[in-house]
C-alpha positions as a printed Julia matrix, in Angstrom:
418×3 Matrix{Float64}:
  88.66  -0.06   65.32
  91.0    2.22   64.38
  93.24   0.1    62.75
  90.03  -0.65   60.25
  89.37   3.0    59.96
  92.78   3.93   58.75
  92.68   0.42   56.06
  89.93   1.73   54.73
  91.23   5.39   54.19
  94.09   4.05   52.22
  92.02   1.43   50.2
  89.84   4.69   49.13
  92.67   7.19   48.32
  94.1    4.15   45.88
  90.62   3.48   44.48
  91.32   7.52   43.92
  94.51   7.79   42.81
  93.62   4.62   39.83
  90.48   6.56   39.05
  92.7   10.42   38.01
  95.1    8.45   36.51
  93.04   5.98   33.57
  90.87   6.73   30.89
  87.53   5.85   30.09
  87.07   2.65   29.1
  87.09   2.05   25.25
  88.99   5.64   24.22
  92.55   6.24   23.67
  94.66   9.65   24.76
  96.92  10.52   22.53
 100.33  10.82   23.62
 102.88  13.65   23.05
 104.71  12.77   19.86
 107.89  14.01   18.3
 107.4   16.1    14.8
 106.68  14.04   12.34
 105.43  14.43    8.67
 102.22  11.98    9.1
  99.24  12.37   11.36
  98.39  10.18   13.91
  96.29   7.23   13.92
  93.75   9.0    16.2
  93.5   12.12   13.85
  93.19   9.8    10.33
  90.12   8.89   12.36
  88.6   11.6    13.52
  88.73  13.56   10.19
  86.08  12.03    7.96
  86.03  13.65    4.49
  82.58  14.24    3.17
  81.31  12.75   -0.3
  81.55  14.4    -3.5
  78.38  16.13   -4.51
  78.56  14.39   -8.04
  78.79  10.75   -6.05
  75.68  11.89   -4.09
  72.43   9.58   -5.26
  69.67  11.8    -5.49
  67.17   8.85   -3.9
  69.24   8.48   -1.4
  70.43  11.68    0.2
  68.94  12.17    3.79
  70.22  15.6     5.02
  69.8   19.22    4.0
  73.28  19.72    3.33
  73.29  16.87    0.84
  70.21  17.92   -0.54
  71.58  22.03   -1.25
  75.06  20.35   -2.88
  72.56  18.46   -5.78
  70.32  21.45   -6.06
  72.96  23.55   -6.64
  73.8   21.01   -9.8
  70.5   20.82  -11.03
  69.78  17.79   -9.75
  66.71  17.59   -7.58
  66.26  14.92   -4.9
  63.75  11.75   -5.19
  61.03  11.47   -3.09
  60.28  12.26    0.37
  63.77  12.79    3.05
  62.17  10.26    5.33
  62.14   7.62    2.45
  65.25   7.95    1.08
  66.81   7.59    4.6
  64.48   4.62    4.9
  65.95   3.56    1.51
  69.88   3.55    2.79
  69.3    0.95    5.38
  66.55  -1.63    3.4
  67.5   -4.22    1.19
  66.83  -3.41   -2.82
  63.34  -5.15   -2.9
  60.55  -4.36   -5.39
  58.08  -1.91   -3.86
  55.38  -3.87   -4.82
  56.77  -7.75   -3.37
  57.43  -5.72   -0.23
  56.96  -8.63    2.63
  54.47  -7.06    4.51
  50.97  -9.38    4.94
  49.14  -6.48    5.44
  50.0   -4.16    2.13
  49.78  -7.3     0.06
  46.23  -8.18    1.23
  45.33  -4.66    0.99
  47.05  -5.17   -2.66
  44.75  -7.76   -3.5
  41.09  -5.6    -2.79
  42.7   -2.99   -4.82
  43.51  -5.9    -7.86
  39.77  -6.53   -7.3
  38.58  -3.14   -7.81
  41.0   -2.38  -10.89
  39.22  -5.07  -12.75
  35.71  -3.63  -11.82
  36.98  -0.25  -13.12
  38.33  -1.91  -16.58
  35.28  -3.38  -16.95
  32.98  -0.32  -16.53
  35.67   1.35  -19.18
  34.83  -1.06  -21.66
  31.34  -0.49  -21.31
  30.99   2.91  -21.57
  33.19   2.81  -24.81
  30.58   0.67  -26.3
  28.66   3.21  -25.32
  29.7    5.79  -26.67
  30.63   4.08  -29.91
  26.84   2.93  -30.09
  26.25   6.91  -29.68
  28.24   8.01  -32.59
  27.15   5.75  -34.95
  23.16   6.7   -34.63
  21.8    9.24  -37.16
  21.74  13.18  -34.98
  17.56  12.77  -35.63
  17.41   9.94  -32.93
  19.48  11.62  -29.98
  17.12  14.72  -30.45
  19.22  16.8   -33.18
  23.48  17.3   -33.66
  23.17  19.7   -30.4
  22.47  17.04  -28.2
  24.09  14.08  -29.87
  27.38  16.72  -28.95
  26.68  17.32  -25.3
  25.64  13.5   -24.84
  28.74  12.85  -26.05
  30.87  15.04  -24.02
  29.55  14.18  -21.32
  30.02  10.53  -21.61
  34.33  11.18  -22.6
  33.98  12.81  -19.17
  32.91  10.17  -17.17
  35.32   7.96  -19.43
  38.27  10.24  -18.4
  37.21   9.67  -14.9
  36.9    6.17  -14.88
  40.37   6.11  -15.94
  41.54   7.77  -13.3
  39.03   5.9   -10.34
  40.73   2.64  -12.09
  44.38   3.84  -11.17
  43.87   6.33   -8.29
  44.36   4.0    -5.65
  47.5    1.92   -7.05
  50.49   2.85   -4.48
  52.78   1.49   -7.59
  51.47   4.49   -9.61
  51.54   6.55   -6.27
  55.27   5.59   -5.95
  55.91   6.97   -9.91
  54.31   9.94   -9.37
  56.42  11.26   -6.34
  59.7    9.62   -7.78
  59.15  12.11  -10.82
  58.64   9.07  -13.23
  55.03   9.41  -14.22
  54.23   9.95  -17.66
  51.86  13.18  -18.26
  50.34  11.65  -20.81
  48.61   9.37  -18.46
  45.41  10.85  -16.87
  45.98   9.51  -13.22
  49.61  11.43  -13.53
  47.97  14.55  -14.6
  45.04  14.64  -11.87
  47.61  13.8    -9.2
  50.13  16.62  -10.65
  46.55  19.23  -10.64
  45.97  18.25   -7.21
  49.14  18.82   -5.74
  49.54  22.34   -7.39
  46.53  23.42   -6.19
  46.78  22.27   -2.5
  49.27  24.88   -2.45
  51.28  26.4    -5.59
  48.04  27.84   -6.83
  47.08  29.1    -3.27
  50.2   30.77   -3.07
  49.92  32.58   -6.82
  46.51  33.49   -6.3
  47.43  35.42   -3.09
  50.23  37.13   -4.6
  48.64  38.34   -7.86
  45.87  39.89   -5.69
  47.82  41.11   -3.03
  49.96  42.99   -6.02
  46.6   44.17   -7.6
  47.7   42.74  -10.95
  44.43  41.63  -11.03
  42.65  43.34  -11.62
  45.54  46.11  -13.01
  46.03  43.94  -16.33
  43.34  41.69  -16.5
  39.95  42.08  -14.93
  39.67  38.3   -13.77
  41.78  35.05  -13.73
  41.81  31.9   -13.14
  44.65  30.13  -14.21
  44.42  26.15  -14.86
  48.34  25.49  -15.75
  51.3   26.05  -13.76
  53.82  28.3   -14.73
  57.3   27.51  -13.28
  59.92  31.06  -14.08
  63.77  30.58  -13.73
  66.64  32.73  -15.16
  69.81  30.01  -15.7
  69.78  27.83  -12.53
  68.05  30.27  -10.48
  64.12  29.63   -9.6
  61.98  32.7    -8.4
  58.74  32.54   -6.89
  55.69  34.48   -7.46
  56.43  38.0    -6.59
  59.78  37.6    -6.03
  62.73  40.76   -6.18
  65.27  39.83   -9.51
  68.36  41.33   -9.45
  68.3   43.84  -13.17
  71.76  41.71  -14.0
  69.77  38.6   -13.63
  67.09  38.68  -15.45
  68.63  40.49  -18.89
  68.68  37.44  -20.27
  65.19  35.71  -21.28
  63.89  33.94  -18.74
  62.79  30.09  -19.44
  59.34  28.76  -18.63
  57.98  25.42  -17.69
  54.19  25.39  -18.39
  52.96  22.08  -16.73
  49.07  21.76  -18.45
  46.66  18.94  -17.2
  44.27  18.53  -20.09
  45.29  15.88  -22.69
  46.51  17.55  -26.14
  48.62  19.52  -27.84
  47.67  23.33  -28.04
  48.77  26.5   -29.09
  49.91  29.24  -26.94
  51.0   33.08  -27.03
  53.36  34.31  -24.38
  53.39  37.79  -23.06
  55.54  39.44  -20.57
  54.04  43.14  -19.22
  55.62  45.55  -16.61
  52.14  47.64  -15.55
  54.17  50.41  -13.58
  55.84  52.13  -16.29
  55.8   56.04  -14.97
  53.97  58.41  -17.39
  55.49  62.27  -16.39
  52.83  64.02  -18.88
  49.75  62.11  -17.53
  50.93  61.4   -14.33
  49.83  58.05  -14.03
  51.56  54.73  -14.65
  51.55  53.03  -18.14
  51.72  49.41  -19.58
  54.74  48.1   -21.3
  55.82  45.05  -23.13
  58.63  42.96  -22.57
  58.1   39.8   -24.82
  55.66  38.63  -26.88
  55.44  35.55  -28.64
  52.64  33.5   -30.32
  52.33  29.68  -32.38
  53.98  28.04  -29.14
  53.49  24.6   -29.58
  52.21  22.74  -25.55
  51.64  19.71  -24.13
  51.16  17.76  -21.36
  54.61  15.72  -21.69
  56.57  18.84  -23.64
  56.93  21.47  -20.72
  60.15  23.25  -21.24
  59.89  26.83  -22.77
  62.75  28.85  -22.83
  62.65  32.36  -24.71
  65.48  32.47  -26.21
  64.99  29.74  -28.13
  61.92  30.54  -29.91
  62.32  30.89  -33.9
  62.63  34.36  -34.4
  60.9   34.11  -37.98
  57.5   32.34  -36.71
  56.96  32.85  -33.16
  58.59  35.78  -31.49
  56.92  39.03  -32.15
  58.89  41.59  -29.78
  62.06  40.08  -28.59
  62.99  40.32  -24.94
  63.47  43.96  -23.22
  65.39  43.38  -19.97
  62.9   44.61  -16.75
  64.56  47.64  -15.43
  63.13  50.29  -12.57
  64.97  53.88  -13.17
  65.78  55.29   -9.91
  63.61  56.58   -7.24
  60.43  54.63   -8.59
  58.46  52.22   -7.15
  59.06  48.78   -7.78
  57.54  46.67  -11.27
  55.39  44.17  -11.27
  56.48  41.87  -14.47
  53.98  39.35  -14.86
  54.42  36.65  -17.56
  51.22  35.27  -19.35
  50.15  32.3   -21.07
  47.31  33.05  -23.35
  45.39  29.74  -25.57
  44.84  30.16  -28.81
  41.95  28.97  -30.23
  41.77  25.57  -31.23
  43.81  24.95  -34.67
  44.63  28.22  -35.48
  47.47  30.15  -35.81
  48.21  33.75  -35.28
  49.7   35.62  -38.2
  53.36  36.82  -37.13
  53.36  39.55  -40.13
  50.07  41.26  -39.05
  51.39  40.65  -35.43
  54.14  42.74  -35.77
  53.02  45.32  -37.93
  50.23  46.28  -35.11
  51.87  45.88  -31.7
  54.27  48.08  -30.25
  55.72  47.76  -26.56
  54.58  51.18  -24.75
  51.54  51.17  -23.86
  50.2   47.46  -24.51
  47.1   46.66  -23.29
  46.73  43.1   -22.79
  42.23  43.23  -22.35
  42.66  44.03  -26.12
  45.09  42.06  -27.24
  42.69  38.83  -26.25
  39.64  40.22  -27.47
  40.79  41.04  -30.38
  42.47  37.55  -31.31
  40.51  35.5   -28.91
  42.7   34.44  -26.75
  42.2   33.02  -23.22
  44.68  33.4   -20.06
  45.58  29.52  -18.53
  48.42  30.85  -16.82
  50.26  33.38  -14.98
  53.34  34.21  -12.85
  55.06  37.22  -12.07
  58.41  38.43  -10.4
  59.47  42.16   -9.18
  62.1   44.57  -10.45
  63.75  47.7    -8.5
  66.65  49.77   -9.22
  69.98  48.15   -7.89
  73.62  48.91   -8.75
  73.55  47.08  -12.28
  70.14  48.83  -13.44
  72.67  51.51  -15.37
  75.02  49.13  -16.89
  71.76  46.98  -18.13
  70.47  49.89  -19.1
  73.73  50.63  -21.74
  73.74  47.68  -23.05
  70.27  47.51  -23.94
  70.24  51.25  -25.14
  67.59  52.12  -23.26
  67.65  56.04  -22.34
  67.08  57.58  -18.78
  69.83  55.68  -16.48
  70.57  59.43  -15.4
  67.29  60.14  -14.3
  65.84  60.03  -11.1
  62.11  60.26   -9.99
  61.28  62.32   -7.02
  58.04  63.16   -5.37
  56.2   66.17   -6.23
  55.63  68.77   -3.22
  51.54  68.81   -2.66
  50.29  72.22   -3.59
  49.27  74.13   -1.32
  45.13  74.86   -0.17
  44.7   78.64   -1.48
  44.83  80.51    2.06
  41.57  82.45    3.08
  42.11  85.21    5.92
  39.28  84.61    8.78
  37.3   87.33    9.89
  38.47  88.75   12.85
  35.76  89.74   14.35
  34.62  86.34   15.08
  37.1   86.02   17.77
  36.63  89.16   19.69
């Protein structure tokens, strides 16, 4: 028994010893090596060199990091990240011939109900070419021959988009950034995605900051208006560095009405501190008028307005002087009305930047407010040097609260507390 006992002990301690002494199965320890100018075989591996951010394929990029290195080029990624990790490992097949039984019968009921939709288009354009060619005195006078009409190139426009709404193909376009504007299905889906939550957010911050109803009374704003200075995009109500925004900022207006329109652009700081009055005054930073808008033609930047026919007060860089609250700038696009232009001359002669009021501005030449955005400006360590180059007077000045004055003092009568 013993003699087992003791066989046994020594089988383990080998079983031991074999166990210390080798590596896991599959890996390799490096051994010590002399110096040498080359790394090793196990190091070339182990050091993996990440991509170039101008190889990076912005519909296929699947991590944050990638995503920040093409932002920071200007490029913005394609889709949703879940799809274009999707995308890396699936063969390059049509979206619509996708092999699925399922989406292609479900394919086929939406083919079905197109061609229900096309036909109901056709119809109603009969209709409404049947309306227009009858005399005003048989729909009831030109008053209601108009709103008849109207009303039908409504229900047109949304036939047009019932007939597409439901397409993934054109669901695909839109959130690959390929959909044409000029397409009423791309511009619905475009208004419905700002307002589930860009328009949420801007209405909460324009209220929250009072600038309704500080500047305008009421607003309700039915385009989107994208601000950026150079590469950098700021968000409604967000701090700008004064070195940042001294150059004109560019716009993207995104409208969803078919048409080309013009606009007026107007750019007003509503805490300008009055010392005589006490109160805070408006000021303008930029106005400009005859902007030309559409649907597909978004892009706006300031500085590239003709200085001859559209801008009326050229850009003042925002600037807070010290010790004063914060400035709300808020940039507004105001719609002209329809076919008519705004005399630059006349423009000029009558506005002047302190003290602009905006309320009178638009009832005097009719304009109405589509959009709005607005960003914040305090005094940081470039405020002076932007205030130089500008030549704008007061860099030296500081704003300090006023001591309360004091309640004139009335002496009790003492005989009250005897």
């Amino acid at each position: 028994m013993s003699n087992e006992v003791s066989t046994t002990i020594y089988i383990v301690r080998l079983a031991l010893r074999c166990l210390r002494t080798s590596s896991p199965a599959g890996t390799s320890i490096p051994k010590s090596r002399s110096f040498a100018n080359t790394t090793s075989r196990y190091d070339e591996l182990a050091v993996q060199s990440p991509p170039a951010p101008t190889e990076l394929d912005p519909a296929l990029v699947s991590t944050r990091k990638e995503e920040r290195q093409l932002i920071k080029l200007g490029i913005q990624p394609i889709g949703s990240r879940r799809r274009r990790a999707a995308l890396q490992s699936s063969d390059n097949i049509p979206f619509e011939q996708l092999p699925y039984q399922c989406f292609q019968e479900a394919r086929k009921i939406l083919v079905t109900d197109r061609v229900e939709k096309l036909k109901q288009i056709e119809v109603e354009r009969k209709r409404i070419a049947k309306i227009q060619s009858l005399d005003p005195a048989q729909c009831g006078g030109e008053v209601s021959k108009k709103g008849r009409l109207v009303a039908m190139y409504k229900y047109l426009e949304k036939l047009k988009i019932y007939a597409d709404l439901n397409d993934p193909v054109i669901k695909k376009r839109f959130e690959d950034g390929d959909g044409d504007m000029n397409r009423p299905i791309y511009r619905y889906l475009a208004d419905r995605q700002w307002r589930e939550y860009k328009r949420v957010l801007l209405m909460q911050r324009i209220t929250q900051m009072n600038v309704v109803p500080d500047i305008l009374p009421y607003l309700d704003p039915t385009a989107e208006v994208s601000v950026s200075f150079s590469r950098r995009h700021v968000q409604p109500g967000e701090f700008v560095d004064s070195r940042v925004s001294e150059r004109p900022a560019r716009l993207n207006v995104q409208v969803f009405d078919k048409g080309e329109r013009l606009v007026s652009v107007a750019v007003i700081d509503a805490d300008v501190p009055n010392i005589e009055t006490d109160r805070f005054d408006y000021r303008c930073h930029f106005l400009a008028t005859n902007i030309p808008l559409s649907p597909a033609a978004t892009s706006l930047p300031l500085s590239k307005l003709s200085k001859d026919t559209q801008t009326v007060l050229p850009w003042l860089p925002p600037y807070a002087q010290k010790g004063s609250p914060y400035h709300r700038l808020s940039i507004f696009i105001l719609q002209q009305p329809e076919g008519k232009s705004l005399d630059i001359t006349s423009l000029r002669e009558k506005t002047t930047r302190d003290g602009f009021n905006l309320r009178s501005f638009n009832d005097r030449y009719l304009l109405k407010p589509v959009g709005v955005n607005m960003f914040r400006s305090i005094w940081d360590d470039g405020t002076a040097g932007v205030m130089k180059r500008a030549g704008i007077e007061g860099a030296n000045m500081e704003f300090k609260r006023g001591k309360p004055e004091k309640l004139p003092y009335k002496k009790k009568d003492g005989a009250r507390y005897r």
